[in-house]
Short mmCIF file of C-alpha atoms and ligand atoms in Angstrom, two decimals:
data_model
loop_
_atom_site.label_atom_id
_atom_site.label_comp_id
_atom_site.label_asym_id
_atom_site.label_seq_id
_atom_site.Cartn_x
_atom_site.Cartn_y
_atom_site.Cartn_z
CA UNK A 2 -33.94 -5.21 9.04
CA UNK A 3 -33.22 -7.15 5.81
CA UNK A 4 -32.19 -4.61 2.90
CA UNK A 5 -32.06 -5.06 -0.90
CA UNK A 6 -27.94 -4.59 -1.58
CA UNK A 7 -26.44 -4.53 -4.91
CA UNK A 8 -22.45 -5.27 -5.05
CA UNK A 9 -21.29 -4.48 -8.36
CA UNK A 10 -17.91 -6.11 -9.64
CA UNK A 11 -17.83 -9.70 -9.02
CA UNK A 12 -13.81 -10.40 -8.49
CA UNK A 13 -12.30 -11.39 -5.06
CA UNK A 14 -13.78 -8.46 -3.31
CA UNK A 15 -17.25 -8.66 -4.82
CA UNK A 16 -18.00 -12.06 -5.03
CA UNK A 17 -17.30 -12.82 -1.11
CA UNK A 18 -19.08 -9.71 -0.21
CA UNK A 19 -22.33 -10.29 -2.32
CA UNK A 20 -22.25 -14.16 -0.80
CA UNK A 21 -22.13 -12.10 2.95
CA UNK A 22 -24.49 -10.07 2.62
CA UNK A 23 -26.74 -12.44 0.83
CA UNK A 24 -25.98 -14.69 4.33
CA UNK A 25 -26.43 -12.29 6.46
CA UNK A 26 -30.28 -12.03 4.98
CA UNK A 27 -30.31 -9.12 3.15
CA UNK A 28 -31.32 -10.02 -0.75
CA UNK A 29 -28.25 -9.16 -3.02
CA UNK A 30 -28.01 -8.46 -6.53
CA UNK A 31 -24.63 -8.98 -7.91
CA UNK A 32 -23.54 -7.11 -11.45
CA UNK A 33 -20.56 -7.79 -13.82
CA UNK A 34 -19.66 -7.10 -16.62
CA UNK A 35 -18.10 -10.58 -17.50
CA UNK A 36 -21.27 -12.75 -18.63
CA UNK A 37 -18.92 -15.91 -18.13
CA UNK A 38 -18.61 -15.17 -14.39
CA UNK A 39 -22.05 -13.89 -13.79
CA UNK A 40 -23.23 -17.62 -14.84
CA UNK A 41 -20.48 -19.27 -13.23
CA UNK A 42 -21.33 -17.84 -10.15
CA UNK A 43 -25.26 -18.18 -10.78
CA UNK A 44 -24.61 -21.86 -10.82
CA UNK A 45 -23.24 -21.92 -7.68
CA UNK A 46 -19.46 -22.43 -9.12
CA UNK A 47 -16.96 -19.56 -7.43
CA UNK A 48 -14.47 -18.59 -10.60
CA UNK A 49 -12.08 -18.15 -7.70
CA UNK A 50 -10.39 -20.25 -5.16
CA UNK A 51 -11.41 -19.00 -1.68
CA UNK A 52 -11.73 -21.45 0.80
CA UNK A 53 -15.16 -21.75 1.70
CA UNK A 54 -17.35 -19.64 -1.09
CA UNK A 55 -18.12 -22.79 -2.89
CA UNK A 56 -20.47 -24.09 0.50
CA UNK A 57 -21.11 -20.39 1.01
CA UNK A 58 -23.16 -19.62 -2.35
CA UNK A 59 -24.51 -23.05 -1.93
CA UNK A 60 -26.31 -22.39 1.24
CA UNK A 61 -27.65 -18.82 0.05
CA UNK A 62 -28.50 -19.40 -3.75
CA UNK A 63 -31.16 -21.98 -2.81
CA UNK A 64 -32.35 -18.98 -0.52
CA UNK A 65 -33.41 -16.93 -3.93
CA UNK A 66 -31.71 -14.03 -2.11
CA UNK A 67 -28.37 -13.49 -4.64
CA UNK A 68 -29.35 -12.98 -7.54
CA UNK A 69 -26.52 -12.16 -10.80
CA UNK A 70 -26.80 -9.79 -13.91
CA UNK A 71 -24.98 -7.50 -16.51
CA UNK A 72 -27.52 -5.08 -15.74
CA UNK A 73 -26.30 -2.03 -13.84
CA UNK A 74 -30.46 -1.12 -14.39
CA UNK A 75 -31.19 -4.33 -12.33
CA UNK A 76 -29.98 -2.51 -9.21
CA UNK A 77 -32.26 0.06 -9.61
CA UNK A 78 -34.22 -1.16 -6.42
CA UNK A 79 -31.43 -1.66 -4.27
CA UNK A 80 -31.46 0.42 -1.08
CA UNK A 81 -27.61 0.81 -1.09
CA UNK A 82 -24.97 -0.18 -4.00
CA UNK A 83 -21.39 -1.48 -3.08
CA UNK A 84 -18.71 -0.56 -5.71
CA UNK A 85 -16.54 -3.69 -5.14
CA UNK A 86 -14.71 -3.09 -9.24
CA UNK A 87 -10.65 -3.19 -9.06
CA UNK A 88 -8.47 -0.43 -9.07
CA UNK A 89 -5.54 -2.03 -11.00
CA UNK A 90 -2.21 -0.53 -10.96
CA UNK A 91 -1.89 1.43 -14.36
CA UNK A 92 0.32 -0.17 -17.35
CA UNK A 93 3.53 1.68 -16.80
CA UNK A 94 2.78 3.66 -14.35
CA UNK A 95 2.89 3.72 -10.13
CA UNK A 96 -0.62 5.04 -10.08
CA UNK A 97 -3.79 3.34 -9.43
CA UNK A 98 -6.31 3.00 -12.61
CA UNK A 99 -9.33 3.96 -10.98
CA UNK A 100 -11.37 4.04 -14.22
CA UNK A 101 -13.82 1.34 -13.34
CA UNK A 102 -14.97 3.36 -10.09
CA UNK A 103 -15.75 6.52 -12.32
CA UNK A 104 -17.94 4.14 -15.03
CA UNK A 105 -19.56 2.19 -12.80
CA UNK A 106 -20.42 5.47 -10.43
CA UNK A 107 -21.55 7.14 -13.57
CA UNK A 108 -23.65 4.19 -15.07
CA UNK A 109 -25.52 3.90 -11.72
CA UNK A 110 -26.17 7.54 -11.63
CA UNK A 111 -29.07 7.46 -13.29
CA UNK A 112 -31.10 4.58 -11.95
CA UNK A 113 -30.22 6.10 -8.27
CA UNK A 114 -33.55 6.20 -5.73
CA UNK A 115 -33.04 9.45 -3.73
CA UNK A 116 -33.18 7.30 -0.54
CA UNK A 117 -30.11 5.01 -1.61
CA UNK A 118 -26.58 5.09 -0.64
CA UNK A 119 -23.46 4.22 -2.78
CA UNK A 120 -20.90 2.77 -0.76
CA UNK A 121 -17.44 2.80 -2.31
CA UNK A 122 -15.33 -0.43 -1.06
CA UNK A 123 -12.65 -0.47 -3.92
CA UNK A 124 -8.84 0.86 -2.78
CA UNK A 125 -8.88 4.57 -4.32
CA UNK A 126 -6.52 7.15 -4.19
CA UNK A 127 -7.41 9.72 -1.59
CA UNK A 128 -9.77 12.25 -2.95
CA UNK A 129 -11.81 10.31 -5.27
CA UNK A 130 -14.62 9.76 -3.38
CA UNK A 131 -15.83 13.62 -3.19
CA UNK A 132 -14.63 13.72 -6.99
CA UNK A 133 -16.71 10.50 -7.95
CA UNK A 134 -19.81 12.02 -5.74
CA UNK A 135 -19.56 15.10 -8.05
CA UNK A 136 -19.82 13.20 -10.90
CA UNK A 137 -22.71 11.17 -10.00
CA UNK A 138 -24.93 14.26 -9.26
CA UNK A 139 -23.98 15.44 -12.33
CA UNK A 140 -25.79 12.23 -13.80
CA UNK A 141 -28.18 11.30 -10.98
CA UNK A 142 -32.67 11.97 -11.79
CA UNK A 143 -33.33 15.34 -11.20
CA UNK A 144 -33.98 16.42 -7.66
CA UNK A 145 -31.77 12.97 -6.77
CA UNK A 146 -29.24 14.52 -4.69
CA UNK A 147 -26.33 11.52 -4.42
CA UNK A 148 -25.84 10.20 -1.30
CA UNK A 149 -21.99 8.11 -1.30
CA UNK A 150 -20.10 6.93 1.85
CA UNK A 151 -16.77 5.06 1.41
CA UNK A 152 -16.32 2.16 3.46
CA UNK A 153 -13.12 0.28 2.62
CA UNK A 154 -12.44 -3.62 3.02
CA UNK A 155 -9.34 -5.01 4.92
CA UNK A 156 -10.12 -8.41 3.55
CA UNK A 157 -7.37 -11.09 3.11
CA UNK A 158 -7.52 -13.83 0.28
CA UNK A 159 -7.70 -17.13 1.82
CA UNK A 160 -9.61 -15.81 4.95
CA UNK A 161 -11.88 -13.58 2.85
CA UNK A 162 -15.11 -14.17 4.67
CA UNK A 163 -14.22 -14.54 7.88
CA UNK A 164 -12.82 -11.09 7.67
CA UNK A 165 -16.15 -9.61 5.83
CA UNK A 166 -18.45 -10.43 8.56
CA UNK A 167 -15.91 -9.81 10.63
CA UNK A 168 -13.56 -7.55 10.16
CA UNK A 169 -11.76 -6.07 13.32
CA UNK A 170 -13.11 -2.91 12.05
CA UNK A 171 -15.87 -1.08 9.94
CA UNK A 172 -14.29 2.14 8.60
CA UNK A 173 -17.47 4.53 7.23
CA UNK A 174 -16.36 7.62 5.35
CA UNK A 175 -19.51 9.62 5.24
CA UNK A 176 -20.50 13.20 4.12
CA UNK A 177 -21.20 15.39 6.68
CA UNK A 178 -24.45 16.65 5.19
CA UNK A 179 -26.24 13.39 5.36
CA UNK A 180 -23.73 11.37 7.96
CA UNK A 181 -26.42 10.15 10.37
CA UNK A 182 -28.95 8.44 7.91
CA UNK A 183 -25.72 6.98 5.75
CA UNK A 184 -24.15 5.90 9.21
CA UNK A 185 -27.60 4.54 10.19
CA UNK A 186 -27.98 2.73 6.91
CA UNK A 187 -24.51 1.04 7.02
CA UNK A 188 -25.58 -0.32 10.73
CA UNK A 189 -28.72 -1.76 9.52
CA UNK A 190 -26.16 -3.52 6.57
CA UNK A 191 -24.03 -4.80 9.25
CA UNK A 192 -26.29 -5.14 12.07
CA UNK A 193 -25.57 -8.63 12.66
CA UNK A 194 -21.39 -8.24 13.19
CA UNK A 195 -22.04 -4.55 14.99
CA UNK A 196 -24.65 -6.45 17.69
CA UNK A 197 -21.27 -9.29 17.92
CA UNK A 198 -19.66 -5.78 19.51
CA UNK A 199 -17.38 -5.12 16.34
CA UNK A 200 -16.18 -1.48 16.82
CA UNK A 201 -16.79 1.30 13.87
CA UNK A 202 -14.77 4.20 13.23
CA UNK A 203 -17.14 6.94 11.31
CA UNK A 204 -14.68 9.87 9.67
CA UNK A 205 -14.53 11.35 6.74
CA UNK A 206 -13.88 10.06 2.76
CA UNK A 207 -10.11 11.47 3.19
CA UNK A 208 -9.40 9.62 6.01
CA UNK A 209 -11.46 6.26 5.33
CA UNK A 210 -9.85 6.32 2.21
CA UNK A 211 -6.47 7.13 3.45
CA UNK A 212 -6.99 4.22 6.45
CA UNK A 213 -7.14 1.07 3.82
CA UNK A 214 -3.92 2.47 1.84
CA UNK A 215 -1.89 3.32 5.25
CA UNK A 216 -2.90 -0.15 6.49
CA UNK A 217 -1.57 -1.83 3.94
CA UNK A 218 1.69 0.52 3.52
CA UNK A 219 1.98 -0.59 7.06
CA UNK A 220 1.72 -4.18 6.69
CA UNK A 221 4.31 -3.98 3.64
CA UNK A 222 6.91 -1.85 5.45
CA UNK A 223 6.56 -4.68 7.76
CA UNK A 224 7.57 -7.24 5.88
CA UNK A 225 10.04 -5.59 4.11
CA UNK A 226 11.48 -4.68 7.65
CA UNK A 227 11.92 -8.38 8.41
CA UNK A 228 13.50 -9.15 4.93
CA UNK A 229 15.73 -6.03 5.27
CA UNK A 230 16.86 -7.66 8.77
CA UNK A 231 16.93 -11.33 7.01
CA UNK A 232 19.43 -9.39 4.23
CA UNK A 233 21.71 -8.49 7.41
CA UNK A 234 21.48 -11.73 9.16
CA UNK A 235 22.56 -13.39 6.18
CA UNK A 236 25.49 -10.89 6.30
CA UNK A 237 26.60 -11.75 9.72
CA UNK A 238 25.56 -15.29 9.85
CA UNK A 239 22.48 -14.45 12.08
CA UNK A 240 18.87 -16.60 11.92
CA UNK A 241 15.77 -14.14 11.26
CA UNK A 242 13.29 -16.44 12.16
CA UNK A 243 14.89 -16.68 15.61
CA UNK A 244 15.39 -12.88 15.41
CA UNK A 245 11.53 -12.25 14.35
CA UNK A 246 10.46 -14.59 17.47
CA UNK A 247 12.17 -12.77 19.58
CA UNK A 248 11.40 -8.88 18.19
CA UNK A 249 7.85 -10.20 17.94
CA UNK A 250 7.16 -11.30 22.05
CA UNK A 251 7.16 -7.66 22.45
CA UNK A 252 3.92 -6.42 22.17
CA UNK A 253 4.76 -3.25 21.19
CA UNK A 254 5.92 -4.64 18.05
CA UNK A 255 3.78 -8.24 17.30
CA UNK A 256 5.02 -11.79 15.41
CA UNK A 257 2.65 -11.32 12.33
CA UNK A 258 3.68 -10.19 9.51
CA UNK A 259 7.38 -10.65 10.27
CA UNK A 260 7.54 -13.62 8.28
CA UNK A 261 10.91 -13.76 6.17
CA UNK A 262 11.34 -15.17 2.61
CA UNK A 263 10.34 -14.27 -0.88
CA UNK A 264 8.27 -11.01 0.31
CA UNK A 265 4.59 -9.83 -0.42
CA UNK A 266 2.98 -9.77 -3.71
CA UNK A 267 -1.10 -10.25 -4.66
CA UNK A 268 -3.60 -7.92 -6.07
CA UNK A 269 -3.09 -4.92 -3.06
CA UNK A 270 0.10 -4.89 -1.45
CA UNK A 271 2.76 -4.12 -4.31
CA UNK A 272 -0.15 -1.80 -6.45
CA UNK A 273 -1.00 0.20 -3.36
CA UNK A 274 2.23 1.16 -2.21
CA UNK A 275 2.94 2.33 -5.56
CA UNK A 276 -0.40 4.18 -5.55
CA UNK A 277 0.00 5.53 -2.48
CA UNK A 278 3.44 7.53 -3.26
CA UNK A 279 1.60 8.57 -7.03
CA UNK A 280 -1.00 10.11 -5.00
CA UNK A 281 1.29 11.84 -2.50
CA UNK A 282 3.68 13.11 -4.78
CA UNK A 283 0.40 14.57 -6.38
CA UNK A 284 -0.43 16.27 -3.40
CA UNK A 285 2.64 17.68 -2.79
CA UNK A 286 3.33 14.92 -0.02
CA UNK A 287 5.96 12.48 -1.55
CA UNK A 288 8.30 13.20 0.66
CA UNK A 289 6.11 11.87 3.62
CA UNK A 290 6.37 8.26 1.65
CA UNK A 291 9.59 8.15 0.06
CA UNK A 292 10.35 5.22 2.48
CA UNK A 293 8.09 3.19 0.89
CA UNK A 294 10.57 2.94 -2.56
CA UNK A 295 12.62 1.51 -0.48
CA UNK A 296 10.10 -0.77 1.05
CA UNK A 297 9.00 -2.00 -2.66
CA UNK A 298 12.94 -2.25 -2.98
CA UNK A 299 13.69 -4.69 -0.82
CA UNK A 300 11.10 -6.87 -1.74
CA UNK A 301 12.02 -6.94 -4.85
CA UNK A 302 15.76 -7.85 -4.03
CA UNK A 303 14.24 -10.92 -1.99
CA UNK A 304 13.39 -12.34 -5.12
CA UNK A 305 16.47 -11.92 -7.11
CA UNK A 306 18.46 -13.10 -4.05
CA UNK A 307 16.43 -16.36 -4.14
CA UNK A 308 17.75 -16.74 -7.80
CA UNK A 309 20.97 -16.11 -7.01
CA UNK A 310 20.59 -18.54 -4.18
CA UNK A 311 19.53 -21.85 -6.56
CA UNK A 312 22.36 -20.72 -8.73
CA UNK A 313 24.89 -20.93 -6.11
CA UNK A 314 23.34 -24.17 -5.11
CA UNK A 315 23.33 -25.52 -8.12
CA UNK A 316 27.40 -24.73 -8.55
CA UNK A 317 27.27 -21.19 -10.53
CA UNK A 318 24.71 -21.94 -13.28
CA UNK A 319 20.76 -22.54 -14.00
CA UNK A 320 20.91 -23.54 -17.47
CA UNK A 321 19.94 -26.89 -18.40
CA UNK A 322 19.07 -27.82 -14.59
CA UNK A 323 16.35 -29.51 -13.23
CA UNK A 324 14.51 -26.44 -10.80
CA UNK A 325 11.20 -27.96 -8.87
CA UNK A 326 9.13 -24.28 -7.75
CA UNK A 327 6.69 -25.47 -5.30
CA UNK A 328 3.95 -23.07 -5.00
CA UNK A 329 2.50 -19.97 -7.39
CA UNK A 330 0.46 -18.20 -5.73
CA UNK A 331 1.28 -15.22 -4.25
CA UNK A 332 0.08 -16.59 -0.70
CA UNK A 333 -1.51 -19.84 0.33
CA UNK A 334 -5.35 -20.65 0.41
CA UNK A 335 -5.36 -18.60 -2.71
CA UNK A 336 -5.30 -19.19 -7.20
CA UNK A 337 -4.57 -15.81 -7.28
CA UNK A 338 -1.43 -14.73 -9.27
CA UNK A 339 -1.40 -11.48 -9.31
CA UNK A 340 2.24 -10.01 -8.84
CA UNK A 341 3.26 -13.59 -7.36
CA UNK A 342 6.82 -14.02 -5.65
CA UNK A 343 6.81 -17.59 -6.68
CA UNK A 344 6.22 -17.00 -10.38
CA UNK A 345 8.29 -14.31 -10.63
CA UNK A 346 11.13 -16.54 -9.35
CA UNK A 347 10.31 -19.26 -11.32
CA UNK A 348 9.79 -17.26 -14.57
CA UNK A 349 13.46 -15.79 -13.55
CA UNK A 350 14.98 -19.25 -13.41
CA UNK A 351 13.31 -20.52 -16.39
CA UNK A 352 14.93 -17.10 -18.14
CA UNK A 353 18.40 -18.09 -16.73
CA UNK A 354 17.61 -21.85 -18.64
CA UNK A 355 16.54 -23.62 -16.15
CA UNK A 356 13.91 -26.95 -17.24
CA UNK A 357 11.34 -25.39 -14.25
CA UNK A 358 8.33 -27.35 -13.15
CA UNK A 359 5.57 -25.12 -11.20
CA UNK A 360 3.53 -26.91 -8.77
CA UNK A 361 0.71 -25.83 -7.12
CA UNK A 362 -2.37 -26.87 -5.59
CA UNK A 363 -5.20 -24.95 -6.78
CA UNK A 364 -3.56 -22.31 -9.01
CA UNK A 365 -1.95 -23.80 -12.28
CA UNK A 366 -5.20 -22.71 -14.27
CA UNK A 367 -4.33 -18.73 -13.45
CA UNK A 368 -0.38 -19.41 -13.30
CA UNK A 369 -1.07 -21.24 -16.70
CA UNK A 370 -3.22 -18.12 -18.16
CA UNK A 371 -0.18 -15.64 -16.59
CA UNK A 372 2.81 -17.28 -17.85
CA UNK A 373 1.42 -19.73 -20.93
CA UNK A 374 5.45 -20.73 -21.09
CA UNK A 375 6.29 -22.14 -17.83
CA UNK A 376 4.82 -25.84 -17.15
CA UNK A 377 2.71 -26.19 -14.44
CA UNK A 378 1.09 -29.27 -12.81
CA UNK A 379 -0.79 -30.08 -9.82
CA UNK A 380 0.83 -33.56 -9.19
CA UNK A 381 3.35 -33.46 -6.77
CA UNK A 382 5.75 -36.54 -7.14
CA UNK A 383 5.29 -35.38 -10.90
CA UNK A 384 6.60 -32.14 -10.17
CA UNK A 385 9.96 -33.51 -7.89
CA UNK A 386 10.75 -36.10 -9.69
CA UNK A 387 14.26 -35.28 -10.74
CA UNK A 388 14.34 -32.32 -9.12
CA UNK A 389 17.98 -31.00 -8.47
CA UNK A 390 16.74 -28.48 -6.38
CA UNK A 391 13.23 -27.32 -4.89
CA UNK A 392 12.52 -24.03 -4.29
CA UNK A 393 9.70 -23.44 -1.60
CA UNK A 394 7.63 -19.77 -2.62
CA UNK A 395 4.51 -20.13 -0.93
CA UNK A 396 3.69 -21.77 2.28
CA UNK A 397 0.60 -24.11 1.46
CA UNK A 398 -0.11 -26.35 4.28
CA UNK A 399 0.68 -29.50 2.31
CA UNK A 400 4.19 -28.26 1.82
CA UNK A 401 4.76 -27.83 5.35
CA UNK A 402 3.09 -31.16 5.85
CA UNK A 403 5.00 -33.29 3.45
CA UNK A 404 7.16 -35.97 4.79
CA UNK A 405 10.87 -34.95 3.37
CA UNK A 406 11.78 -38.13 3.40
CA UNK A 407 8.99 -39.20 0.41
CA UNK A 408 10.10 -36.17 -0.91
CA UNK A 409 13.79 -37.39 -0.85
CA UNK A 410 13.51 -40.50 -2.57
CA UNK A 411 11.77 -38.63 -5.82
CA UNK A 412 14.47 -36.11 -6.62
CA UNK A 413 17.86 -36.36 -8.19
CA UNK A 414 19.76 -33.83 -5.93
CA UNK A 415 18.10 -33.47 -1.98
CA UNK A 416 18.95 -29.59 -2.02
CA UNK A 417 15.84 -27.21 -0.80
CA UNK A 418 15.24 -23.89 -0.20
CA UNK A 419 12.97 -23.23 1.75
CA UNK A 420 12.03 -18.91 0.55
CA UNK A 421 8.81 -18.95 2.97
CA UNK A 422 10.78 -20.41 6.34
CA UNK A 423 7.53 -23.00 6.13
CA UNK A 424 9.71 -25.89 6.93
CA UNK A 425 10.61 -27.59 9.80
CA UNK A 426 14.61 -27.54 9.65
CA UNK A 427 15.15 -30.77 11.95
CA UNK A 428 13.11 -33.30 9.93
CA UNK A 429 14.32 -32.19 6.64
CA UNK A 430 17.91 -32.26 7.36
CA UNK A 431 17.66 -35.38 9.08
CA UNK A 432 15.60 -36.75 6.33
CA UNK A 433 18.96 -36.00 4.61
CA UNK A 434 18.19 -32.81 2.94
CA UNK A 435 20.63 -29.78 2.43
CA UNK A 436 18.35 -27.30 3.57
CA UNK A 437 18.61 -23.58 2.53
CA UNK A 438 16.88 -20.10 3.65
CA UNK A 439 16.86 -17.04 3.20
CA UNK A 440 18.52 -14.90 6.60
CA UNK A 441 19.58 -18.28 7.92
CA UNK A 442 22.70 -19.70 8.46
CA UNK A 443 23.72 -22.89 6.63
CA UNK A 444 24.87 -25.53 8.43
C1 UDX B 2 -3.71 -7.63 2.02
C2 UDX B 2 -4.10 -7.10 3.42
O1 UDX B 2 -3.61 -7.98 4.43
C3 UDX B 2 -5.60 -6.94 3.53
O2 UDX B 2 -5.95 -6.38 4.77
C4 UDX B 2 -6.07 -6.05 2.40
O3 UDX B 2 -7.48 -5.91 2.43
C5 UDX B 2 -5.64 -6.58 1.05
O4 UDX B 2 -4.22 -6.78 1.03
P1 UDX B 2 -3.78 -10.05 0.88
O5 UDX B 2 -3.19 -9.38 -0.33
O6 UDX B 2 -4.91 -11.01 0.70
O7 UDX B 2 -4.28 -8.95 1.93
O8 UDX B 2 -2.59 -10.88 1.57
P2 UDX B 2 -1.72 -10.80 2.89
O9 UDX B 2 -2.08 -11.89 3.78
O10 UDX B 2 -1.66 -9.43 3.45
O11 UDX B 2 -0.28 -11.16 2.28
C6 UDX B 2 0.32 -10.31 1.30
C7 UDX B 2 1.65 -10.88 0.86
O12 UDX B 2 2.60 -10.74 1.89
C8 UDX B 2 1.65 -12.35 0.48
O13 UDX B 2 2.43 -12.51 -0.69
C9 UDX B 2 2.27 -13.04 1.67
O14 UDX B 2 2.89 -14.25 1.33
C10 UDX B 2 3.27 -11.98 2.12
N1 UDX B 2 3.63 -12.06 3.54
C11 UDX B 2 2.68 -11.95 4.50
C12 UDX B 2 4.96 -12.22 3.90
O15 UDX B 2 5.86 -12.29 3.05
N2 UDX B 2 5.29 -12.26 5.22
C13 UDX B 2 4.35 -12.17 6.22
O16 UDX B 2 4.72 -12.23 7.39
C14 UDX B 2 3.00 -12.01 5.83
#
């Protein structure tokens, strides 16, 4: 049965969830805050880059079904609210700001049906669901007695709704007292993925809240597994990508995520690590994830090493040299720049005095906005023209497309360095590029 949803928080997580459930024919109000993005997205124009959300809001807004407002009291009729508002790591601290859970919760209180559910998707530490429940009753219509479930989101950028109507999982957290109407509610929300035969796991807040931050300590301390291995095969002349294929063919173990370079950065992976050990330590539990300081660790050396790397190419100094940084993103398929590899490595090398040009296909508007010094274009042969050496951050597919030898006859010096191991190593050297990597040997 269609349902009247609200999502509230437009960003990443928001907007691709209210465009979802809008297409899966339930009729979605979205609220923000931000007026700008509210009309941006009212006229059909995503304020982010996620492939596929442009055609996406323009099959459902003809529909009349997504509708967009300031108004927290516009949701008032909705049958069940998503909290989809950021949890951003706080300034100068590991810990997760989770202050825009607590005022949105609270400003919904009082417009709250008694038949609705709340449905927490944000990434919160574990514990605040039962505390932001708490703190809704004490704000809900009298004889209103809150119903909230948490139900996290495992989306990535780039594939973001592919994986929110279909996730490999639903996680519902629900409260005991009223478990089988929330758990029937959510079904009747997803109805369309759960009849596809897309498993749910129903547990409690603690542990759905607990599953989206151990997922993604678990995808981190993979990573930073590979790049610890990529530090030793540099050490002992090994090749990790060679030593990832081969670790990877057992199944026990898996390929993804054991891809060397310049590590993990974005909006989740770096904050909720962080996050995680604040809220253990807090517990009394930080011993459980002191592993994951080293985790962070090592992806943080990956960077500096990749700085150390161009300097060594470029015969012991940056300053005054021509440094091409192809990609700024944190990840392909994405304008975010949130904690980005690539700009941190470029912002490095520009610090060291390198003349750095950023290119990138779709996010020079929000690497512009982060870092207003470093220049930034979207034109390619612009951006290598010169070059004395090109620094690969983030795999886009029209890196690992280009022909090296166009590339080659538009820079000064044919050095790269290839921090994602995007590139195919044959064709560029024989296109008569010195080719670098990180935990590779050079030849
Ligand atoms: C992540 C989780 O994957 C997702 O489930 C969760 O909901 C949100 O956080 P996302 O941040 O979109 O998603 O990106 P992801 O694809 O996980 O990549 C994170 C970072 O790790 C990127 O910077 C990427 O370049 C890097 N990465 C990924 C590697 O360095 N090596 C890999 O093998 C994979």
């Amino acid at each position: 049965m269609a349902l009247t949803v609200s999502v509230i928080g437009i960003g990443y997580l928001g907007s691709v969830h209210a465009a979802c459930m809008a297409d899966l024919g339930h009729t979605v109000i979205a609220v923000d805050v931000d007026a700008e993005k509210i009309a941006a997205l009212a006229g059909g124009h995503s304020p982010i880059y996620e492939p596929g959300l442009d055609e996406l809001l323009a099959r459902v807004l003809p529909t009349g079904r997504l509708t967009f407002t300031t108004e927290l009291a516009d949701a008032a009729a909705a049958d069940v609210h998503f909290i989809c508002v950021g949890t951003p790591q706080r300034e100068g601290e590991p810990a997760a700001d989770v202050s825009a859970v607590f005022a949105v919760g609270e400003g919904l209180a009082p417009y709250l049906r008694g038949d609705a559910l709340v449905v927490g998707k944000s990434t919160v530490p574990v514990g605040t669901a039962a505390a932001l429940r708490a703190r809704m009753q004490q704000r809900a219509p009298e004889g209103v007695s809150v119903r909230l479930a948490w139900n996290p989101e495992f989306l990535q950028e780039g594939h973001a709704i592919t994986d929110t109507v279909s996730p490999n999982r639903f996680v519902y957290g629900v409260d005991p007292r009223t478990r089988d109407a929330d758990v029937a509610l959510l079904d009747e929300v997803y109805a369309v993925p759960l009849s596809a035969g897309m498993p749910r796991i129903v547990t409690d807040y603690a542990t759905a809240e607990l599953v989206k931050v151990a997922a993604n300590a678990f995808l981190a301390t993979k990573i930073s597994f590979i790049n610890a291995m990529s530090e030793v095969c540099e050490a002992a002349g090994g090749d990790v990508v060679a030593l990832a294929d081969a670790i990877g063919a057992d199944e026990r173990i898996g390929r993804a995520f054991l891809g060397a370079g310049v590590g993990f950065g974005g909006g989740c992976l770096p904050k909720d690590i962080r996050a995680f050990m604040a809220r253990a330590g807090e517990l009394g539990a930080d011993q459980a994830l002191t592993f994951l300081r080293e985790v962070d660790a090592i992806n943080f050396r990956r960077r500096s090493r990749m700085v150390d790397l161009a300097r060594e190419e470029l015969g012991g100094s940056l300053r005054d040299r021509r440094v091409t940084v192809l990609g700024a993103a944190f990840k392909p398929d994405s304008d975010d720049v949130r904690d980005s590899p690539a700009l941190d490595v470029a912002q490095a090398c520009r610090s060291a005095g390198a003349k750095v040009v950023v290119h990138d296909p779709k996010a020079v508007g929000t690497a512009r906005a982060a870092h207003p010094l470093l220049e930034c274009t979207e034109d390619l042969e612009a951006a290598l023209r010169g070059a004395e050496i090109v620094l690969l951050l983030t795999a886009w597919r029209q890196y690992r497309d280009m022909d090296p030898g166009w590339a080659v006859t538009l820079v000064e010096t044919p050095t790269v360095v290839d921090g994602r191991n995007a590139l195919d190593v044959g064709s560029w050297r024989a296109a008569g590029w010195r080719y670098r990597a990180l935990g590779r040997p050079t030849i």
